[in-house]
N, CA, C and O atoms as CSV, one atom per row, in Angstrom:
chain,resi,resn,atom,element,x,y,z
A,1,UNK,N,N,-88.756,-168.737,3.773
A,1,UNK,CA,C,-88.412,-167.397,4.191
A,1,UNK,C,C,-87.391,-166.827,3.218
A,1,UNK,O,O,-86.489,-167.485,2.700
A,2,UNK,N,N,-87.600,-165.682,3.046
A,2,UNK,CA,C,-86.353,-164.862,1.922
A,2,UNK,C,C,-86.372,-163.539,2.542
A,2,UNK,O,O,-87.267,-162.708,2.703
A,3,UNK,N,N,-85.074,-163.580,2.859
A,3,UNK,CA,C,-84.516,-161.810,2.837
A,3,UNK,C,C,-83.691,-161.254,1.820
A,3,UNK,O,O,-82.685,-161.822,1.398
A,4,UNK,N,N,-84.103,-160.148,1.420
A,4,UNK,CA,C,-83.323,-159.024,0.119
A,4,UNK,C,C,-82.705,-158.056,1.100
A,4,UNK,O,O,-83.271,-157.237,1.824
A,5,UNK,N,N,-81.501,-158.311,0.975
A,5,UNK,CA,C,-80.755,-156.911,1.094
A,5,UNK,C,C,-80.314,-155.832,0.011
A,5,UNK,O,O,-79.730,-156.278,-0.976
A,6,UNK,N,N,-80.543,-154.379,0.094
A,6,UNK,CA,C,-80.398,-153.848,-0.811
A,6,UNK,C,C,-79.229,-152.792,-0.659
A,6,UNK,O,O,-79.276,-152.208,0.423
A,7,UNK,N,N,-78.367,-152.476,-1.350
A,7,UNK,CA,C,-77.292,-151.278,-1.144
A,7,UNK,C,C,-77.286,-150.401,-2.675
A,7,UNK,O,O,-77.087,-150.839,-3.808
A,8,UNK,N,N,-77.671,-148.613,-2.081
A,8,UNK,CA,C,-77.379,-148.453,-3.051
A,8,UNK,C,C,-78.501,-148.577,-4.014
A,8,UNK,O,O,-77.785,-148.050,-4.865
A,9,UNK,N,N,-79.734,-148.817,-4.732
A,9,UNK,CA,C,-79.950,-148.889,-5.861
A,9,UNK,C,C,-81.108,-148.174,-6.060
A,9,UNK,O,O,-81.547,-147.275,-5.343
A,10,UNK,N,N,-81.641,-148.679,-7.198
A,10,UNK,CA,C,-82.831,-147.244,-7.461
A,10,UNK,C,C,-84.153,-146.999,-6.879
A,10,UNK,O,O,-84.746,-148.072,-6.997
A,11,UNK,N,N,-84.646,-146.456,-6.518
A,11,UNK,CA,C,-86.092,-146.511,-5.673
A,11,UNK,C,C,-87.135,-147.270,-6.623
A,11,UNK,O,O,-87.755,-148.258,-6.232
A,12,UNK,N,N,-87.224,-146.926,-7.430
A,12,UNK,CA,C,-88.092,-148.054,-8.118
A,12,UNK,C,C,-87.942,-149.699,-8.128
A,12,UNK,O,O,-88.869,-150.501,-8.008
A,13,UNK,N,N,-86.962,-149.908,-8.248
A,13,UNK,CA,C,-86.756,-151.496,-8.006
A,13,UNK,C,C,-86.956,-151.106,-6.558
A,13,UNK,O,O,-86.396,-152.175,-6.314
A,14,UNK,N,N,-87.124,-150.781,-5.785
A,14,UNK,CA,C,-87.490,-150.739,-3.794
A,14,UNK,C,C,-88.864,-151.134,-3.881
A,14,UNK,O,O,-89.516,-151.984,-3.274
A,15,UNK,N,N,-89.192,-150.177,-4.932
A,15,UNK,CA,C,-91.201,-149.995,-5.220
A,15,UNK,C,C,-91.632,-151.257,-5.971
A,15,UNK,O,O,-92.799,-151.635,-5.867
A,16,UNK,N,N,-90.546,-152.083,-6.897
A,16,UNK,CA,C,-91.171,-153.308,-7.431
A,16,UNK,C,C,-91.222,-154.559,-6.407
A,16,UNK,O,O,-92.097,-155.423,-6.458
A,17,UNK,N,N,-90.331,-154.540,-5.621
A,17,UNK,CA,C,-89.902,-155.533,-4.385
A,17,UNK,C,C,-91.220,-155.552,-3.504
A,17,UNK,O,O,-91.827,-156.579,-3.201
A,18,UNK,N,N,-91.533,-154.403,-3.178
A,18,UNK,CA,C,-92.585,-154.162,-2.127
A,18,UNK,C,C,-93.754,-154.731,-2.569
A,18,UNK,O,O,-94.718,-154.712,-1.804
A,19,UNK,N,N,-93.858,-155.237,-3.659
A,19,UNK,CA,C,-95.127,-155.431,-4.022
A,19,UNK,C,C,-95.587,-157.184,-3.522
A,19,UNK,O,O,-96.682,-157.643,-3.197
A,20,UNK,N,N,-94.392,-157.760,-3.626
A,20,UNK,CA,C,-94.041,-159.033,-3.150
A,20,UNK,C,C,-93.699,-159.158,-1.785
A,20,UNK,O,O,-94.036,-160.247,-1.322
A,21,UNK,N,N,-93.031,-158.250,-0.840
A,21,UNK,CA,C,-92.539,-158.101,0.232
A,21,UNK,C,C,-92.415,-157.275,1.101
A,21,UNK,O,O,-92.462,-156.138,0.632
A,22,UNK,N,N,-92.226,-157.318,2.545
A,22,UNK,CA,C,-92.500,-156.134,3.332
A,22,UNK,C,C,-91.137,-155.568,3.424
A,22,UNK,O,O,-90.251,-156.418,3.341
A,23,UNK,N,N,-90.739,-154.322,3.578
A,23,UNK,CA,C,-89.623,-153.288,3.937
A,23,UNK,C,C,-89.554,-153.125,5.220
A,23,UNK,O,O,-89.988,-152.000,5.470
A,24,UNK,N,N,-89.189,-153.738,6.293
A,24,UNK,CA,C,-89.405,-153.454,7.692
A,24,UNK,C,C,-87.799,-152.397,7.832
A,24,UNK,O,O,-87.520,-151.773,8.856
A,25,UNK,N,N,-87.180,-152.407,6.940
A,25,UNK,CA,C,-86.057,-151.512,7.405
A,25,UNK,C,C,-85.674,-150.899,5.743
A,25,UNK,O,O,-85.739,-151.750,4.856
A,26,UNK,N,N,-85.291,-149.488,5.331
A,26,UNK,CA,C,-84.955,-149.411,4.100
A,26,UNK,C,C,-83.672,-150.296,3.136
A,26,UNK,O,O,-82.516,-149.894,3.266
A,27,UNK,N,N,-83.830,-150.973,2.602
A,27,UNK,CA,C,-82.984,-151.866,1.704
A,27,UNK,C,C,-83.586,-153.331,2.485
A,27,UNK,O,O,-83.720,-154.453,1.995
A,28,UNK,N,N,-83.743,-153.072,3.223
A,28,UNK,CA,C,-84.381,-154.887,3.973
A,28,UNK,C,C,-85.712,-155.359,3.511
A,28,UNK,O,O,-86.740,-154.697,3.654
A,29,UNK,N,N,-85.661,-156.357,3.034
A,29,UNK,CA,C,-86.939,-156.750,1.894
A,29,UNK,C,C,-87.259,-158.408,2.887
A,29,UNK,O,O,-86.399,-159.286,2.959
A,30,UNK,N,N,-88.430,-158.499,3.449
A,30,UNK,CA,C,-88.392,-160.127,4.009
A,30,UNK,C,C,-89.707,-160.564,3.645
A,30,UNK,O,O,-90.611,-159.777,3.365
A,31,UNK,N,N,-89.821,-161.805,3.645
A,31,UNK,CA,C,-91.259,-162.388,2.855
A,31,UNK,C,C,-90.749,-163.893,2.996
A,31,UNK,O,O,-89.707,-164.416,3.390
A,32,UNK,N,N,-92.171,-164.421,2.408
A,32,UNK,CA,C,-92.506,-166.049,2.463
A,32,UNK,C,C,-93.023,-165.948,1.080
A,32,UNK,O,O,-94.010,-165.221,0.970
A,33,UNK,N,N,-92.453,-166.677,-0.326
A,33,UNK,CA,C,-92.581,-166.792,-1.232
A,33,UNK,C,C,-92.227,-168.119,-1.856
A,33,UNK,O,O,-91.134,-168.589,-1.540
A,34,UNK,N,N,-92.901,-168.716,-2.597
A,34,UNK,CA,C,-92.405,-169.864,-3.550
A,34,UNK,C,C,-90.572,-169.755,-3.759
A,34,UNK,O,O,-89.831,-168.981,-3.152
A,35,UNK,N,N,-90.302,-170.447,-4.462
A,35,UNK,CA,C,-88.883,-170.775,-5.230
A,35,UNK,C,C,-89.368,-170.063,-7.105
A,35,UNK,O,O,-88.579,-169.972,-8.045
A,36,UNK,N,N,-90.466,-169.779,-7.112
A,36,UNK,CA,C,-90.255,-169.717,-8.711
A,36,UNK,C,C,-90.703,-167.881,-8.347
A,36,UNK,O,O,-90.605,-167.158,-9.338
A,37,UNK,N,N,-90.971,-167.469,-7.570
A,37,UNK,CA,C,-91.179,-165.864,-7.128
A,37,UNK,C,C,-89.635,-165.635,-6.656
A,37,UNK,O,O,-89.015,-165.082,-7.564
A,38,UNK,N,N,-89.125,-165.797,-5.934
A,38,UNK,CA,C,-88.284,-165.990,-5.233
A,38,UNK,C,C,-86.930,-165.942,-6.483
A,38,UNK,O,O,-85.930,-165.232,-6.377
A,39,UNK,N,N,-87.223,-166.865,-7.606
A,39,UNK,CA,C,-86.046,-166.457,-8.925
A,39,UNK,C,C,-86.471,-165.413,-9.873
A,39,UNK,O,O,-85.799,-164.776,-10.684
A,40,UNK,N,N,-87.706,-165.372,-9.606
A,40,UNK,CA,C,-87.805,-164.068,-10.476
A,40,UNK,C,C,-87.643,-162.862,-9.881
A,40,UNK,O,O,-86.927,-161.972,-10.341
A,41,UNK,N,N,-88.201,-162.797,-8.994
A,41,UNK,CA,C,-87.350,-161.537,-7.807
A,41,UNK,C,C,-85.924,-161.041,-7.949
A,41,UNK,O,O,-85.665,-159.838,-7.971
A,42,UNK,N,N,-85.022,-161.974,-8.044
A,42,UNK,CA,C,-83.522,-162.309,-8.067
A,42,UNK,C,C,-83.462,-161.824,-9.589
A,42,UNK,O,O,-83.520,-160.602,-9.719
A,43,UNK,N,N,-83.338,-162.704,-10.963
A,43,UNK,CA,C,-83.893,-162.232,-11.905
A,43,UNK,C,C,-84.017,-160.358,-12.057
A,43,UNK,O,O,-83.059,-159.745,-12.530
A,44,UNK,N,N,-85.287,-159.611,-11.599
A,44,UNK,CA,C,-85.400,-158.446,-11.447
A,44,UNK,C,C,-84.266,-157.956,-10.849
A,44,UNK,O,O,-83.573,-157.400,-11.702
A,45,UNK,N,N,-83.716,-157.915,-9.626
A,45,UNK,CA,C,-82.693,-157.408,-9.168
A,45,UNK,C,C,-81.710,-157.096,-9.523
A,45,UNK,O,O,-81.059,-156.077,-9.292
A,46,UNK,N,N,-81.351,-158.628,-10.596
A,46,UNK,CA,C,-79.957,-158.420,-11.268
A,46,UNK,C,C,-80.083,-157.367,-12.624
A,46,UNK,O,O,-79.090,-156.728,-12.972
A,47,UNK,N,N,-81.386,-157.240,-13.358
A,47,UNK,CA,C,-81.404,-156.677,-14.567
A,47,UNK,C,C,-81.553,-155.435,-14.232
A,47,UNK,O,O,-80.796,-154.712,-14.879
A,48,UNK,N,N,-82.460,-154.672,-13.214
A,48,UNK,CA,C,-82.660,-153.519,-13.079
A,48,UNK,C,C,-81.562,-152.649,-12.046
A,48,UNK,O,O,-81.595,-151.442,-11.804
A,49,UNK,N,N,-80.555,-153.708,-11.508
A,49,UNK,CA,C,-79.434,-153.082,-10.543
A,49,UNK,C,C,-78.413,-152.175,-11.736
A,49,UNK,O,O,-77.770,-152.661,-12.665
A,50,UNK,N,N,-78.530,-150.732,-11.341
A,50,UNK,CA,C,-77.355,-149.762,-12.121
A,50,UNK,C,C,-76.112,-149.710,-11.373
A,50,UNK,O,O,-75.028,-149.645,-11.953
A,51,UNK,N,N,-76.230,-149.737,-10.017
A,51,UNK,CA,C,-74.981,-149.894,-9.161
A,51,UNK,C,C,-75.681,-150.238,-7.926
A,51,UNK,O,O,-76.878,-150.477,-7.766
A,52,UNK,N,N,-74.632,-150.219,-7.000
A,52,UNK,CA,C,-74.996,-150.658,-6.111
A,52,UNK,C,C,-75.116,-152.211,-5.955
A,52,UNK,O,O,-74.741,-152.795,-6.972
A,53,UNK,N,N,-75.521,-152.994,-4.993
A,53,UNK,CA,C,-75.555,-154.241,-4.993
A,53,UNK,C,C,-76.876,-155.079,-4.331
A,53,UNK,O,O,-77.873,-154.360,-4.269
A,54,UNK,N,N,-77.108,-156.676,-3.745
A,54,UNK,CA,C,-77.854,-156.631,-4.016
A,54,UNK,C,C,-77.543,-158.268,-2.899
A,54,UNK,O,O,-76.715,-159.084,-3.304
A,55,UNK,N,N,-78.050,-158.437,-2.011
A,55,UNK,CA,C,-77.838,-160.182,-1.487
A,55,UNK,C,C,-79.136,-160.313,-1.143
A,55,UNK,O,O,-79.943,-159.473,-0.746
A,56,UNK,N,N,-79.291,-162.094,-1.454
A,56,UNK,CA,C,-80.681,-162.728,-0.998
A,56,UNK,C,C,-79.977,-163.803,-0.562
A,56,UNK,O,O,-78.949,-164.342,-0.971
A,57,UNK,N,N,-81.160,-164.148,0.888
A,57,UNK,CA,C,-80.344,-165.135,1.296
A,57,UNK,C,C,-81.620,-165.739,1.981
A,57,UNK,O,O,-82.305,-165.122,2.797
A,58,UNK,N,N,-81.893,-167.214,1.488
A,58,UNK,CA,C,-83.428,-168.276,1.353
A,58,UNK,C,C,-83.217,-169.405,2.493
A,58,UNK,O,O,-82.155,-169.738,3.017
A,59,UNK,N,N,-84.286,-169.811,2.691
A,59,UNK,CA,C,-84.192,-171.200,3.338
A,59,UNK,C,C,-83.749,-171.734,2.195
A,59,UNK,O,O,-84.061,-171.420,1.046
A,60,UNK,N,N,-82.695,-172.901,2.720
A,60,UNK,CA,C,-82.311,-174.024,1.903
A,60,UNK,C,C,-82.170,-175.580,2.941
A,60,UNK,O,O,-81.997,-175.319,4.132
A,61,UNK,N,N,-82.209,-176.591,2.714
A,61,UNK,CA,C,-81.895,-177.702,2.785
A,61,UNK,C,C,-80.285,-178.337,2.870
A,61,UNK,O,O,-79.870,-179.426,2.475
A,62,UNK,N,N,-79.586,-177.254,3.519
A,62,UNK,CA,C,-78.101,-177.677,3.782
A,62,UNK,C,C,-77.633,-177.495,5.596
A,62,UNK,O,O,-78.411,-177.156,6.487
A,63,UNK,N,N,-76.488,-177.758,5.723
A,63,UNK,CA,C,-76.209,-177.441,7.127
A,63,UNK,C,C,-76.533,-176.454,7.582
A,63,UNK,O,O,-77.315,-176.628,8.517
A,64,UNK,N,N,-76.276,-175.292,7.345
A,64,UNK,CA,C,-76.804,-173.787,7.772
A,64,UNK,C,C,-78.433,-173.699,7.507
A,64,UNK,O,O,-78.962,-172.918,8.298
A,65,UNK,N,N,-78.972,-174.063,6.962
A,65,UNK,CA,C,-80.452,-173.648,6.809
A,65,UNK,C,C,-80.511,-172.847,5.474
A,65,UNK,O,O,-81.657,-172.896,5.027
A,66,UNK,N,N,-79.945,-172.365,4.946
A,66,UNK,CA,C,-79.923,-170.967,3.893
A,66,UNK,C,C,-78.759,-171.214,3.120
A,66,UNK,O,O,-77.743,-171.874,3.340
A,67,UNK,N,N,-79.229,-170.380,1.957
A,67,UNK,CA,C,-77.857,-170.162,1.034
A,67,UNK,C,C,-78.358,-168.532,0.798
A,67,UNK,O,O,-79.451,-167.972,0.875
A,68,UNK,N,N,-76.787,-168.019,0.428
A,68,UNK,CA,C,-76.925,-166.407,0.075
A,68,UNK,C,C,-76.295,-166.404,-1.111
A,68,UNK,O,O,-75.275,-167.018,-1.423
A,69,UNK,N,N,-77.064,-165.562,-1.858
A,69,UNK,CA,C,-76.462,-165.541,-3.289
A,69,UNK,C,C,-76.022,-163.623,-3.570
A,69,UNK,O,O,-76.890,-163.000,-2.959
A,70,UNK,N,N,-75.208,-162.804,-4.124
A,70,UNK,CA,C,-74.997,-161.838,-4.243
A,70,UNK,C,C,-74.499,-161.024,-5.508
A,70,UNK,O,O,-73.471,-161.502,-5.988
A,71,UNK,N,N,-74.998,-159.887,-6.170
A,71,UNK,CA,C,-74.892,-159.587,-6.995
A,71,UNK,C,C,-74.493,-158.022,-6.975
A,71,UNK,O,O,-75.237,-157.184,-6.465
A,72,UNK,N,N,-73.248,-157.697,-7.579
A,72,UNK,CA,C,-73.082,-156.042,-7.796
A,72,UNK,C,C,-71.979,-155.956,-6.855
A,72,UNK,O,O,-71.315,-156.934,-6.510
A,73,UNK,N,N,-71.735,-154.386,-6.314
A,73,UNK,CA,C,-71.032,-154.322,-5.246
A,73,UNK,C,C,-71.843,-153.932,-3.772
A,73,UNK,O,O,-72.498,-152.995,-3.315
A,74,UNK,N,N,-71.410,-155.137,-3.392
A,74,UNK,CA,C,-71.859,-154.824,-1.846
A,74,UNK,C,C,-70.922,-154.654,-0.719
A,74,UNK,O,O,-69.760,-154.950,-0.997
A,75,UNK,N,N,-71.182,-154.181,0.687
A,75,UNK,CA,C,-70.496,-153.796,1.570
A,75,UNK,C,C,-69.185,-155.048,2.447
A,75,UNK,O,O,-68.142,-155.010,3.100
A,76,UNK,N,N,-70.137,-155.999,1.891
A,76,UNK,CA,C,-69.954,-157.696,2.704
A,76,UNK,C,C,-69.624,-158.609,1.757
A,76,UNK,O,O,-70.213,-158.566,0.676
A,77,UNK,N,N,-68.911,-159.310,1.932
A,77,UNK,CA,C,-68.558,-160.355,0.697
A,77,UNK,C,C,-68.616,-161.674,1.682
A,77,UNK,O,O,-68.168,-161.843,2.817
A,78,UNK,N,N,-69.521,-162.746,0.583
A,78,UNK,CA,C,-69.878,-163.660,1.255
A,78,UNK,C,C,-69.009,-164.389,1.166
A,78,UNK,O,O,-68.568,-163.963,0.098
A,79,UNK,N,N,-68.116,-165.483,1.519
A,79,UNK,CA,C,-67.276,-166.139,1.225
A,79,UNK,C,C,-67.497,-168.094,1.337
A,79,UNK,O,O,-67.422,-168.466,2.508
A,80,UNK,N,N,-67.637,-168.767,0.748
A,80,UNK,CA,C,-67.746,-170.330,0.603
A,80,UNK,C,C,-66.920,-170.555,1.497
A,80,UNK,O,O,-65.866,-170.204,0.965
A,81,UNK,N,N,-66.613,-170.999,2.775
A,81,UNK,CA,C,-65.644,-172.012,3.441
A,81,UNK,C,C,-65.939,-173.349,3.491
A,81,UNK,O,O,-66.787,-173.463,4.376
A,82,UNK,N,N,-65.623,-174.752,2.872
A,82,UNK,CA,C,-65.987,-176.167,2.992
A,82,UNK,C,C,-67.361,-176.268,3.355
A,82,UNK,O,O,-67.930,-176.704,4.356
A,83,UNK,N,N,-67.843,-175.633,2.038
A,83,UNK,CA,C,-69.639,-175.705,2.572
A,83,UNK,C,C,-70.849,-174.827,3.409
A,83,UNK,O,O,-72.068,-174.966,3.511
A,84,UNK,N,N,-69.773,-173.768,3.997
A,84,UNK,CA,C,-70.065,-172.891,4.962
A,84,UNK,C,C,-70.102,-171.015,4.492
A,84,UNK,O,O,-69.048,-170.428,4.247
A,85,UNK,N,N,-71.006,-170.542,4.456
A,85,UNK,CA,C,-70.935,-169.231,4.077
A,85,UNK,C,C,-70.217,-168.528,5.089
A,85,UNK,O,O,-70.780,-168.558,6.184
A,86,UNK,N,N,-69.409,-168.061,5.056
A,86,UNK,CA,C,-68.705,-166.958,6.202
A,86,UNK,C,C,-68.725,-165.575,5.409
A,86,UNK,O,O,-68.467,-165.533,4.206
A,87,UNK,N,N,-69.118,-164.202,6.321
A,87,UNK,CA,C,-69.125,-163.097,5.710
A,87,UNK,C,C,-67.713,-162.111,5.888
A,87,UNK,O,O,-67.328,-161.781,7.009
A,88,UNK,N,N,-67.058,-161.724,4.734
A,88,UNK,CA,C,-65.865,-161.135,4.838
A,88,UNK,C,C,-66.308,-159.584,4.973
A,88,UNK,O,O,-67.279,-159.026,4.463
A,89,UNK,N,N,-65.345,-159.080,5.778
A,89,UNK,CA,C,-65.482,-157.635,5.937
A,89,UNK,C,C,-64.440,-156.850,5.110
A,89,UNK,O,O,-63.314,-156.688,5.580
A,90,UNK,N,N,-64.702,-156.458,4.149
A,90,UNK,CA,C,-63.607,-155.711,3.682
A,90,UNK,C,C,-62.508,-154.421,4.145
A,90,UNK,O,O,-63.117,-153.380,3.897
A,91,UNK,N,N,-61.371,-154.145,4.618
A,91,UNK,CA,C,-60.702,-153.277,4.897
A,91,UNK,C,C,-60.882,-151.870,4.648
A,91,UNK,O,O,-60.036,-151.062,5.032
């Protein structure tokens, strides 16, 4: 499973995403994809992001189930606690 969150960025990278994944909400990107779609996706995101920002967050094989990875400026900052993603809210 992979979800794209999107903030912010250009409608065309929205229109390249979709092609791989469904939009059930605008900036919300969710799908069932390999690991080698899944980095190139990520990949795209980071090269074609002008502003705005950009989190994916996958099944993984750790305590939580998932890892989230994030790129640009986003609303949420993910934060590492001893292994544990916790999401910071900024002031």
């Amino acid at each position: 499973m992979l979800v794209i969150l999107m903030e912010s960025v250009p409608v065309s990278l929205r229109g390249e995403l979709s092609r791989w994944l469904i939009e059930p909400k605008a900036g919300v990107f969710v799908g069932n994809v390999n690991a080698l779609i899944r980095d190139t996706l990520w990949e795209l995101c980071c090269t074609k992001l002008k502003e705005g920002g950009v989190t994916q967050i996958y099944k993984h094989n750790n305590e939580q189930g998932f890892l989230i990875r994030q790129y640009g400026e986003t609303s949420r900052i993910i934060e590492d606690f001893e292994g544990i993603n916790l999401v910071k809210v900024p002031n």
